[in-house]
PDB file of C-alpha atoms in Angstrom:
ATOM      1  CA  UNK A1492      68.802  42.860 367.480  1.00 62.00           C
ATOM      2  CA  UNK A1493      69.085  39.173 366.299  1.00 51.00           C
ATOM      3  CA  UNK A1494      71.007  36.964 363.852  1.00 47.00           C
ATOM      4  CA  UNK A1495      71.059  33.443 362.471  1.00 46.00           C
ATOM      5  CA  UNK A1496      74.359  31.601 362.875  1.00 41.00           C
ATOM      6  CA  UNK A1497      75.863  28.243 362.133  1.00 39.00           C
ATOM      7  CA  UNK A1498      77.718  26.142 364.680  1.00 40.00           C
ATOM      8  CA  UNK A1499      79.310  28.129 367.486  1.00 40.00           C
ATOM      9  CA  UNK A1500      82.659  26.519 366.774  1.00 38.00           C
ATOM     10  CA  UNK A1501      82.871  28.454 363.536  1.00 44.00           C
ATOM     11  CA  UNK A1502      82.652  31.807 365.230  1.00 47.00           C
ATOM     12  CA  UNK A1503      85.816  32.257 367.244  1.00 46.00           C
ATOM     13  CA  UNK A1504      88.222  32.051 364.281  1.00 47.00           C
ATOM     14  CA  UNK A1505      86.072  34.543 362.398  1.00 48.00           C
ATOM     15  CA  UNK A1506      87.027  37.344 364.754  1.00 51.00           C
ATOM     16  CA  UNK A1507      90.657  37.525 363.687  1.00 48.00           C
ATOM     17  CA  UNK A1508      90.622  40.388 361.202  1.00 49.00           C
ATOM     18  CA  UNK A1509      93.162  39.882 358.440  1.00 50.00           C
ATOM     19  CA  UNK A1510      93.977  42.541 355.871  1.00 49.00           C
ATOM     20  CA  UNK A1511      92.349  41.838 352.512  1.00 53.00           C
ATOM     21  CA  UNK A1512      94.652  40.316 349.933  1.00 51.00           C
ATOM     22  CA  UNK A1513      96.072  43.110 347.768  1.00 57.00           C
ATOM     23  CA  UNK A1514      95.021  41.287 344.587  1.00 81.00           C
ATOM     24  CA  UNK A1515      91.315  41.798 345.233  1.00 83.00           C
ATOM     25  CA  UNK A1516      88.966  44.399 346.714  1.00 90.00           C
ATOM     26  CA  UNK A1517      87.605  43.811 350.229  1.00 91.00           C
ATOM     27  CA  UNK A1518      84.633  41.494 350.456  1.00 93.00           C
ATOM     28  CA  UNK A1519      81.405  42.890 351.939  1.00 94.00           C
ATOM     29  CA  UNK A1520      82.155  41.073 355.186  1.00 95.00           C
ATOM     30  CA  UNK A1521      85.645  42.552 355.383  1.00 95.00           C
ATOM     31  CA  UNK A1522      84.180  45.988 354.737  1.00 96.00           C
ATOM     32  CA  UNK A1523      81.863  45.493 357.709  1.00 96.00           C
ATOM     33  CA  UNK A1524      84.726  44.409 359.951  1.00 95.00           C
ATOM     34  CA  UNK A1525      86.912  47.332 358.928  1.00 96.00           C
ATOM     35  CA  UNK A1526      84.105  49.792 359.697  1.00 97.00           C
ATOM     36  CA  UNK A1527      83.440  48.131 363.055  1.00 97.00           C
ATOM     37  CA  UNK A1528      87.116  48.175 363.967  1.00 96.00           C
ATOM     38  CA  UNK A1529      87.291  51.902 363.187  1.00 97.00           C
ATOM     39  CA  UNK A1530      84.171  52.635 365.247  1.00 97.00           C
ATOM     40  CA  UNK A1531      85.432  50.592 368.197  1.00 97.00           C
ATOM     41  CA  UNK A1532      88.647  52.595 368.183  1.00 96.00           C
ATOM     42  CA  UNK A1533      86.913  55.968 367.827  1.00 96.00           C
ATOM     43  CA  UNK A1534      84.473  55.256 370.656  1.00 96.00           C
ATOM     44  CA  UNK A1535      87.125  53.533 372.799  1.00 96.00           C
ATOM     45  CA  UNK A1536      85.142  50.344 373.147  1.00 97.00           C
ATOM     46  CA  UNK A1537      86.753  47.159 374.453  1.00 96.00           C
ATOM     47  CA  UNK A1538      88.595  45.486 371.572  1.00 94.00           C
ATOM     48  CA  UNK A1539      86.412  43.216 369.451  1.00 95.00           C
ATOM     49  CA  UNK A1540      83.244  43.616 371.531  1.00 96.00           C
ATOM     50  CA  UNK A1541      81.215  45.283 368.785  1.00 97.00           C
ATOM     51  CA  UNK A1542      82.782  42.885 366.278  1.00 95.00           C
ATOM     52  CA  UNK A1543      81.548  39.961 368.377  1.00 95.00           C
ATOM     53  CA  UNK A1544      78.077  41.486 368.554  1.00 96.00           C
ATOM     54  CA  UNK A1545      78.030  42.004 364.788  1.00 96.00           C
ATOM     55  CA  UNK A1546      79.059  38.401 364.129  1.00 94.00           C
ATOM     56  CA  UNK A1547      76.189  37.205 366.338  1.00 93.00           C
ATOM     57  CA  UNK A1548      73.844  39.679 364.661  1.00 94.00           C
ATOM     58  CA  UNK A1549      74.582  39.263 360.957  1.00 94.00           C
ATOM     59  CA  UNK A1550      77.332  36.657 360.652  1.00 92.00           C
ATOM     60  CA  UNK A1551      77.401  34.458 357.567  1.00 90.00           C
ATOM     61  CA  UNK A1552      80.069  32.509 355.645  1.00 89.00           C
ATOM     62  CA  UNK A1553      82.203  34.879 353.592  1.00 86.00           C
ATOM     63  CA  UNK A1554      83.075  33.350 350.227  1.00 85.00           C
ATOM     64  CA  UNK A1555      86.245  35.411 349.851  1.00 85.00           C
ATOM     65  CA  UNK A1556      87.810  34.409 353.162  1.00 85.00           C
ATOM     66  CA  UNK A1557      86.022  31.236 354.275  1.00 85.00           C
ATOM     67  CA  UNK A1558      85.237  32.821 357.658  1.00 88.00           C
ATOM     68  CA  UNK A1559      82.008  33.845 359.360  1.00 90.00           C
ATOM     69  CA  UNK A1560      81.803  37.631 358.963  1.00 93.00           C
ATOM     70  CA  UNK A1561      79.059  40.213 359.521  1.00 95.00           C
ATOM     71  CA  UNK A1562      77.129  41.119 356.380  1.00 96.00           C
ATOM     72  CA  UNK A1563      76.351  44.752 355.483  1.00 97.00           C
ATOM     73  CA  UNK A1564      73.153  44.037 353.521  1.00 97.00           C
ATOM     74  CA  UNK A1565      71.322  41.945 356.104  1.00 96.00           C
ATOM     75  CA  UNK A1566      67.935  42.509 357.705  1.00 96.00           C
ATOM     76  CA  UNK A1567      65.965  40.669 360.353  1.00 95.00           C
ATOM     77  CA  UNK A1568      62.192  40.607 360.628  1.00 94.00           C
ATOM     78  CA  UNK A1569      60.435  38.796 363.488  1.00 88.00           C
ATOM     79  CA  UNK A1570      63.490  36.621 364.131  1.00 87.00           C
ATOM     80  CA  UNK A1571      64.099  35.672 360.497  1.00 91.00           C
ATOM     81  CA  UNK A1572      67.301  36.882 358.875  1.00 92.00           C
ATOM     82  CA  UNK A1573      67.542  37.862 355.216  1.00 95.00           C
ATOM     83  CA  UNK A1574      70.805  38.422 353.347  1.00 95.00           C
ATOM     84  CA  UNK A1575      71.031  40.371 350.104  1.00 96.00           C
ATOM     85  CA  UNK A1576      73.636  40.781 347.391  1.00 95.00           C
ATOM     86  CA  UNK A1577      73.564  44.577 347.424  1.00 96.00           C
ATOM     87  CA  UNK A1578      72.486  47.608 349.411  1.00 97.00           C
ATOM     88  CA  UNK A1579      69.837  48.342 346.790  1.00 97.00           C
ATOM     89  CA  UNK A1580      68.275  44.911 347.241  1.00 97.00           C
ATOM     90  CA  UNK A1581      68.270  45.303 351.027  1.00 97.00           C
ATOM     91  CA  UNK A1582      66.662  48.747 350.841  1.00 97.00           C
ATOM     92  CA  UNK A1583      63.978  47.429 348.490  1.00 97.00           C
ATOM     93  CA  UNK A1584      63.218  44.543 350.866  1.00 97.00           C
ATOM     94  CA  UNK A1585      62.867  46.874 353.862  1.00 97.00           C
ATOM     95  CA  UNK A1586      60.529  49.145 351.939  1.00 96.00           C
ATOM     96  CA  UNK A1587      58.444  46.151 350.928  1.00 96.00           C
ATOM     97  CA  UNK A1588      58.121  45.024 354.559  1.00 95.00           C
ATOM     98  CA  UNK A1589      57.288  48.571 355.644  1.00 95.00           C
ATOM     99  CA  UNK A1590      54.596  48.818 352.975  1.00 94.00           C
ATOM    100  CA  UNK A1591      53.028  45.737 354.587  1.00 93.00           C
ATOM    101  CA  UNK A1592      52.988  47.450 357.981  1.00 93.00           C
ATOM    102  CA  UNK A1593      56.131  45.902 359.512  1.00 94.00           C
ATOM    103  CA  UNK A1594      58.026  48.434 361.602  1.00 92.00           C
ATOM    104  CA  UNK A1595      60.444  46.415 363.718  1.00 94.00           C
ATOM    105  CA  UNK A1596      63.302  45.635 361.309  1.00 96.00           C
ATOM    106  CA  UNK A1597      66.994  45.184 362.157  1.00 96.00           C
ATOM    107  CA  UNK A1598      69.367  46.451 359.469  1.00 97.00           C
ATOM    108  CA  UNK A1599      73.021  46.411 358.456  1.00 97.00           C
ATOM    109  CA  UNK A1600      76.273  45.071 359.845  1.00 97.00           C
ATOM    110  CA  UNK A1601      75.278  45.592 363.484  1.00 97.00           C
ATOM    111  CA  UNK A1602      71.505  45.103 362.976  1.00 96.00           C
ATOM    112  CA  UNK A1603      70.238  48.419 364.306  1.00 96.00           C
ATOM    113  CA  UNK A1604      66.470  48.311 364.832  1.00 95.00           C
ATOM    114  CA  UNK A1605      64.555  50.905 362.808  1.00 95.00           C
ATOM    115  CA  UNK A1606      61.574  50.956 365.179  1.00 94.00           C
ATOM    116  CA  UNK A1607      63.560  51.600 368.341  1.00 92.00           C
ATOM    117  CA  UNK A1608      66.131  53.881 366.666  1.00 95.00           C
ATOM    118  CA  UNK A1609      64.017  55.962 364.277  1.00 93.00           C
ATOM    119  CA  UNK A1610      66.529  58.822 364.057  1.00 93.00           C
ATOM    120  CA  UNK A1611      69.673  56.687 363.763  1.00 95.00           C
ATOM    121  CA  UNK A1612      70.137  57.228 360.032  1.00 96.00           C
ATOM    122  CA  UNK A1613      69.588  60.122 357.670  1.00 96.00           C
ATOM    123  CA  UNK A1614      68.121  57.743 355.117  1.00 96.00           C
ATOM    124  CA  UNK A1615      67.366  54.068 354.690  1.00 97.00           C
ATOM    125  CA  UNK A1616      70.210  53.858 352.184  1.00 97.00           C
ATOM    126  CA  UNK A1617      72.687  55.153 354.770  1.00 97.00           C
ATOM    127  CA  UNK A1618      71.578  52.463 357.236  1.00 97.00           C
ATOM    128  CA  UNK A1619      73.281  49.921 354.978  1.00 98.00           C
ATOM    129  CA  UNK A1620      76.517  51.899 354.724  1.00 98.00           C
ATOM    130  CA  UNK A1621      78.907  49.876 356.931  1.00 97.00           C
ATOM    131  CA  UNK A1622      80.674  52.960 358.291  1.00 97.00           C
ATOM    132  CA  UNK A1623      77.425  54.733 359.212  1.00 97.00           C
ATOM    133  CA  UNK A1624      75.830  51.602 360.670  1.00 98.00           C
ATOM    134  CA  UNK A1625      78.891  50.705 362.738  1.00 98.00           C
ATOM    135  CA  UNK A1626      79.317  54.268 363.987  1.00 97.00           C
ATOM    136  CA  UNK A1627      75.769  54.413 365.334  1.00 97.00           C
ATOM    137  CA  UNK A1628      76.019  50.934 366.868  1.00 97.00           C
ATOM    138  CA  UNK A1629      79.278  51.849 368.614  1.00 97.00           C
ATOM    139  CA  UNK A1630      77.837  55.041 370.062  1.00 96.00           C
ATOM    140  CA  UNK A1631      74.712  53.208 371.211  1.00 96.00           C
ATOM    141  CA  UNK A1632      76.765  50.468 372.884  1.00 95.00           C
ATOM    142  CA  UNK A1633      78.908  53.067 374.640  1.00 95.00           C
ATOM    143  CA  UNK A1634      75.764  54.816 375.925  1.00 94.00           C
ATOM    144  CA  UNK A1635      74.443  51.505 377.244  1.00 93.00           C
ATOM    145  CA  UNK A1636      77.685  50.996 379.132  1.00 92.00           C
ATOM    146  CA  UNK A1637      77.253  54.437 380.636  1.00 91.00           C
ATOM    147  CA  UNK A1638      73.938  53.268 382.061  1.00 88.00           C
ATOM    148  CA  UNK A1639      75.072  49.844 383.287  1.00 86.00           C
ATOM    149  CA  UNK A1640      78.761  50.344 384.113  1.00 88.00           C
ATOM    150  CA  UNK A1641      79.318  46.800 382.852  1.00 90.00           C
ATOM    151  CA  UNK A1642      80.219  45.731 379.307  1.00 94.00           C
ATOM    152  CA  UNK A1643      78.511  42.317 379.378  1.00 93.00           C
ATOM    153  CA  UNK A1644      75.317  43.966 380.615  1.00 92.00           C
ATOM    154  CA  UNK A1645      75.681  46.618 377.920  1.00 93.00           C
ATOM    155  CA  UNK A1646      75.852  43.802 375.363  1.00 94.00           C
ATOM    156  CA  UNK A1647      72.684  42.317 376.873  1.00 93.00           C
ATOM    157  CA  UNK A1648      70.870  45.645 376.658  1.00 92.00           C
ATOM    158  CA  UNK A1649      72.021  46.064 373.052  1.00 94.00           C
ATOM    159  CA  UNK A1650      69.604  43.248 372.242  1.00 93.00           C
ATOM    160  CA  UNK A1651      66.892  43.751 374.849  1.00 88.00           C
ATOM    161  CA  UNK A1652      66.273  45.368 378.215  1.00 80.00           C
ATOM    162  CA  UNK A1653      63.970  42.473 379.075  1.00 82.00           C
ATOM    163  CA  UNK A1654      66.260  40.567 381.419  1.00 78.00           C
ATOM    164  CA  UNK A1655      65.851  36.988 380.195  1.00 79.00           C
ATOM    165  CA  UNK A1656      66.189  37.815 376.510  1.00 84.00           C
ATOM    166  CA  UNK A1657      69.064  40.228 377.012  1.00 88.00           C
ATOM    167  CA  UNK A1658      71.139  37.873 379.143  1.00 89.00           C
ATOM    168  CA  UNK A1659      70.609  34.913 376.810  1.00 88.00           C
ATOM    169  CA  UNK A1660      71.871  37.060 373.947  1.00 91.00           C
ATOM    170  CA  UNK A1661      74.834  38.372 375.941  1.00 92.00           C
ATOM    171  CA  UNK A1662      75.945  34.813 376.682  1.00 91.00           C
ATOM    172  CA  UNK A1663      76.204  34.181 372.943  1.00 91.00           C
ATOM    173  CA  UNK A1664      78.271  37.337 372.509  1.00 93.00           C
ATOM    174  CA  UNK A1665      80.590  36.474 375.403  1.00 92.00           C
ATOM    175  CA  UNK A1666      81.109  32.987 373.983  1.00 90.00           C
ATOM    176  CA  UNK A1667      82.744  34.469 370.877  1.00 90.00           C
ATOM    177  CA  UNK A1668      84.351  37.577 372.406  1.00 93.00           C
ATOM    178  CA  UNK A1669      88.085  36.872 372.861  1.00 90.00           C
ATOM    179  CA  UNK A1670      88.457  39.443 375.640  1.00 90.00           C
ATOM    180  CA  UNK A1671      85.373  38.514 377.663  1.00 89.00           C
ATOM    181  CA  UNK A1672      87.437  37.354 380.646  1.00 86.00           C
ATOM    182  CA  UNK A1673      89.257  40.671 380.871  1.00 88.00           C
ATOM    183  CA  UNK A1674      86.077  42.727 381.109  1.00 85.00           C
ATOM    184  CA  UNK A1675      84.068  40.476 383.384  1.00 70.00           C
ATOM    185  CA  UNK A1676      81.418  37.862 382.920  1.00 74.00           C
ATOM    186  CA  UNK A1677      77.694  38.342 383.347  1.00 77.00           C
ATOM    187  CA  UNK A1678      76.702  38.453 387.016  1.00 68.00           C
ATOM    188  CA  UNK A1679      75.137  35.324 388.440  1.00 64.00           C
ATOM    189  CA  UNK A1680      72.167  37.420 389.523  1.00 53.00           C
ATOM    190  CA  UNK A1681      71.125  40.736 388.068  1.00 51.00           C
ATOM    191  CA  UNK A1682      70.368  43.575 390.426  1.00 47.00           C
ATOM    192  CA  UNK A1683      67.180  45.572 390.142  1.00 41.00           C
ATOM    193  CA  UNK A1684      69.221  48.483 388.826  1.00 40.00           C
ATOM    194  CA  UNK A1685      70.684  46.359 386.046  1.00 44.00           C
ATOM    195  CA  UNK A1686      67.300  44.962 385.059  1.00 43.00           C
ATOM    196  CA  UNK A1687      66.218  48.340 383.753  1.00 45.00           C
ATOM    197  CA  UNK A1688      62.439  48.774 383.699  1.00 39.00           C
ATOM    198  CA  UNK A1689      60.928  49.623 380.343  1.00 38.00           C
ATOM    199  CA  UNK A1690      60.498  53.337 379.852  1.00 40.00           C
ATOM    200  CA  UNK A1691      56.978  54.760 379.978  1.00 38.00           C
ATOM    201  CA  UNK A1692      57.250  55.515 376.260  1.00 41.00           C
ATOM    202  CA  UNK A1693      57.880  51.866 375.333  1.00 49.00           C
ATOM    203  CA  UNK A1694      56.162  51.036 372.045  1.00 49.00           C
ATOM    204  CA  UNK A1695      54.127  47.846 372.523  1.00 48.00           C
ATOM    205  CA  UNK A1696      52.583  47.906 369.047  1.00 52.00           C
ATOM    206  CA  UNK A1697      54.929  45.221 367.706  1.00 46.00           C
ATOM    207  CA  UNK A1698      53.324  42.641 370.009  1.00 48.00           C
ATOM    208  CA  UNK A1699      49.966  40.924 369.832  1.00 50.00           C
ATOM    209  CA  UNK A1700      47.314  42.794 371.875  1.00 59.00           C
ATOM    210  CA  UNK A1701      47.137  40.152 374.620  1.00 59.00           C
ATOM    211  CA  UNK A1702      50.912  40.055 375.112  1.00 55.00           C
ATOM    212  CA  UNK A1703      51.197  43.850 374.896  1.00 55.00           C
ATOM    213  CA  UNK A1704      48.568  44.336 377.621  1.00 62.00           C
ATOM    214  CA  UNK A1705      50.311  41.928 379.979  1.00 61.00           C
ATOM    215  CA  UNK A1706      53.759  43.335 379.239  1.00 58.00           C
ATOM    216  CA  UNK A1707      52.513  46.853 379.912  1.00 64.00           C
ATOM    217  CA  UNK A1708      51.086  45.789 383.267  1.00 67.00           C
ATOM    218  CA  UNK A1709      54.355  44.060 384.156  1.00 62.00           C
ATOM    219  CA  UNK A1710      56.291  47.240 383.351  1.00 63.00           C
ATOM    220  CA  UNK A1711      53.874  49.263 385.471  1.00 66.00           C
ATOM    221  CA  UNK A1712      54.423  46.833 388.362  1.00 63.00           C
ATOM    222  CA  UNK A1713      58.181  47.231 388.057  1.00 55.00           C
ATOM    223  CA  UNK A1714      57.788  51.003 388.051  1.00 60.00           C
ATOM    224  CA  UNK A1715      55.749  50.935 391.258  1.00 61.00           C
ATOM    225  CA  UNK A1716      58.100  48.516 393.035  1.00 57.00           C
ATOM    226  CA  UNK A1717      61.543  49.804 392.140  1.00 52.00           C
ATOM    227  CA  UNK A1718      63.400  47.556 394.579  1.00 47.00           C
ATOM    228  CA  UNK A1719      61.787  44.331 393.429  1.00 45.00           C
ATOM    229  CA  UNK A1720      62.675  44.217 389.747  1.00 44.00           C
ATOM    230  CA  UNK A1721      63.735  40.560 389.663  1.00 46.00           C
ATOM    231  CA  UNK A1722      60.837  39.419 391.832  1.00 47.00           C
ATOM    232  CA  UNK A1723      58.386  41.130 389.491  1.00 44.00           C
ATOM    233  CA  UNK A1724      60.081  39.546 386.464  1.00 43.00           C
ATOM    234  CA  UNK A1725      59.863  36.073 387.988  1.00 47.00           C
ATOM    235  CA  UNK A1726      56.272  36.528 389.091  1.00 49.00           C
ATOM    236  CA  UNK A1727      55.202  37.556 385.624  1.00 45.00           C
ATOM    237  CA  UNK A1728      57.331  34.985 383.811  1.00 44.00           C
ATOM    238  CA  UNK A1729      54.811  32.250 384.581  1.00 41.00           C
ATOM    239  CA  UNK A1730      51.915  34.433 383.429  1.00 47.00           C
ATOM    240  CA  UNK A1731      53.216  35.846 380.163  1.00 40.00           C
ATOM    241  CA  UNK A1732      52.382  33.869 377.010  1.00 40.00           C
ATOM    242  CA  UNK A1733      55.129  33.259 374.476  1.00 39.00           C
ATOM    243  CA  UNK A1734      56.397  36.306 372.644  1.00 36.00           C
ATOM    244  CA  UNK A1735      54.544  36.731 369.366  1.00 37.00           C
ATOM    245  CA  UNK A1736      54.816  39.621 366.976  1.00 36.00           C
ATOM    246  CA  UNK A1737      51.543  41.107 365.833  1.00 38.00           C
ATOM    247  CA  UNK A1738      50.752  40.223 362.200  1.00 43.00           C
ATOM    248  CA  UNK A1739      51.040  43.053 359.658  1.00 42.00           C
ATOM    249  CA  UNK A1740      47.762  44.940 359.277  1.00 40.00           C
TER     250      UNK A1740
END
């Protein structure tokens, strides 16, 4: 779950949610924030954590407010973000990518990945409904916290359970989360329990064959040596080539 952002200095002010001016309807970004705020409250998440994640995921300048806000009709494919003017345009773009064989696509306000969450939405159209997207993202984040017992680590796992990628992402989230200090920073070192091994059912098809084979062997090593998660990660880090998505068939 990824997003392209401008300078970090723009982000912190963007998190202060102001009520839309009564003379105009809410902008798409404000609609995203309102849905996220509702979902945070319903799932009893720490205030503004999911909002901070969404800003990192799909933040863009909002013409109506001048702030960086999450965008409901955003997608991300292989690290490249695309922003659309309507839900219909976003749905059409996803279907076009899928027709070309692309399966790993992040969608909506909170950039839920369609490959890793195939049952998240009743339809592709509903994935771009801010309320539906935010509700699923909030429930997923809460479940991650149940597994880690730590909100910063839950934010890391929201992006990736591969330690290096997840922690790098979580640092970006914590940098814009106003309440990060209250809920604890990322640990200086991650325990083997926190560096969750990939499940046996991990889908490696999004990676090039060479990378997928090595990643699978690394995950098998971690499974065999449960107490040495970080050691295994470090040993393999010098042997894994750069992450590359497999080209569409």
